[in-house]
Amino acid sequence: MLTMLCKKSLVALLVFSLFLCLLMSACGRKEKGEASVSTSWGDWDVPSGSPDDDITRVSLSVDDTEESENPEVLAENESLVLLDVISVTPTSVAVFGQLTEEAMGAGVNSVRITGSAGMEVQESCADGYFVIPVDLPGASEASFFATAMRGAEQVGESLAFTAPYDPTAESRLDGKNVSVGRDSRLYFSKYLDDFLGTNLYTASQLSKIKSVVASTCNVYASRAGGSEVAIIYVFLPDITTMDPGILREEDVAGKQNLQTRYAQIVTAVSGTKAKVVDMQTVLQAELDSGKTIYDLYRRTDSHPTEYTSFLMYREVMKYLCALDPDVVPRTIDEYTVTEMAVKGGDYVTYRGLDPEVITETVKLLTPTFDYQRAVAKIKLYTDPNNKDYTLFTDINSNDAYTGGAERSTVTTGRTELPNLLIYRDENGIAASLMIADSCDQTLLARAGDFAVSLTDAAQYRDKEERKSVADCIVVFVSESSIPDAFDNCLL
């Protein structure tokens, strides 16, 4: 037994001695300037000079020198920065990135994506960033190259990247799915159905909607007891209705119906005693006079600009002035225009992109007058101090302030002015606050609540003048909100 233990000890000693020799040899090589390099491969370190020496680290770039040290960047070179590849559906992705300042200075204005089987797409960049939709060739990940372009000329090296196949990717179910149009422009996917006219009402449905609106107008006028009142509908078209060039050619190639649900509703409601403001006509006049589409709508956000909100206010005030001579509308000259670079809006965040990268410059209307205190205290934007000008749409999130989307009452104490009820979606929030500032008492319904209540009309009447109902009811309806506003008429 003792002999066996001695043999085992001798073997252990020999193994330990061999290990020391190898260690000293490695240290000697380092002292002589021979670098010992390891290549990371999963959890293993493969020493340089091993049989696996041909294995290189997986990279999204053409070579390892282009791989970014920034963990938030997939790959970059002197022209491009690839930030993310986002699965939109199982077999389609959105490639998200930006141009470098050097590339923009060199006149780079687009990015080309190439893949297998001759796949190629080239898109213009918007404000230095790009979001390019790419289809995978099959149900597996695929390799592509991104290249900075100056017109038809390639600038710099291409970046290689792999687009994932995600069988679980699916569209949002809340109606906030975002599509990528031409030249990296974003829009809500539901706008495409509006443009194509695939969601039209039937003649029977339109008749029911018209009947319900007409009945509401008649009952409201009857309860007014001879006082002049009005129900005003303000219809705002989708950005893609005003500028179809945002949509990709392959998406609109199948458009066969010239009719749209927006046109159907405007026509139906116009056939009642309700007053109708068709903002498509108003905005087209602005475009014809030299305004751009992004003077009227946000680039990275689904809401209209403050200028368009003022236009909606102006159109409503025309009717209010006819009802009450004491009403004095504000003019655009009473605002100063301030340009501000802000974070990307809700298109960006709903698409899962970075609002710090996809930004825009907005034109804010700063009043030269003071808003009534009851209006000024309402929170309109999320966090202006941090350049977040997305609409604040939370409901009852903080008792310290009232959000613009909440149901609230604005009272200015000027009893000679009219009392109103305003129903709106999010796109009508800013305009509704402007209107409330020009009136006495205004009930602002919760954004998205379109159920016109004649009980509320009686409650918010001008009691001093012994009126039976409020002087006016205003309803702001965006094209994409038409089902929310009118489908209840079909029940």
Coordinates of C-alpha atoms in Angstrom, one line a residue, residues 53 128 206 227 252 264 276 302 315 367 414 467 491:
D53 CA -6.6 29.6 -35.6
G128 CA -28.9 62.1 -41.0
L206 CA -73.6 55.8 -43.7
S227 CA -81.3 80.2 -28.5
V252 CA -50.1 51.8 -53.0
Q264 CA -67.7 59.4 -46.9
V276 CA -68.5 70.9 -40.8
S302 CA -48.4 61.3 -35.2
E315 CA -61.9 77.7 -38.3
P367 CA -48.2 83.5 -27.3
R414 CA -65.8 86.0 -18.5
K467 CA -80.0 79.4 -21.3
L491 CA -75.1 49.6 -32.7

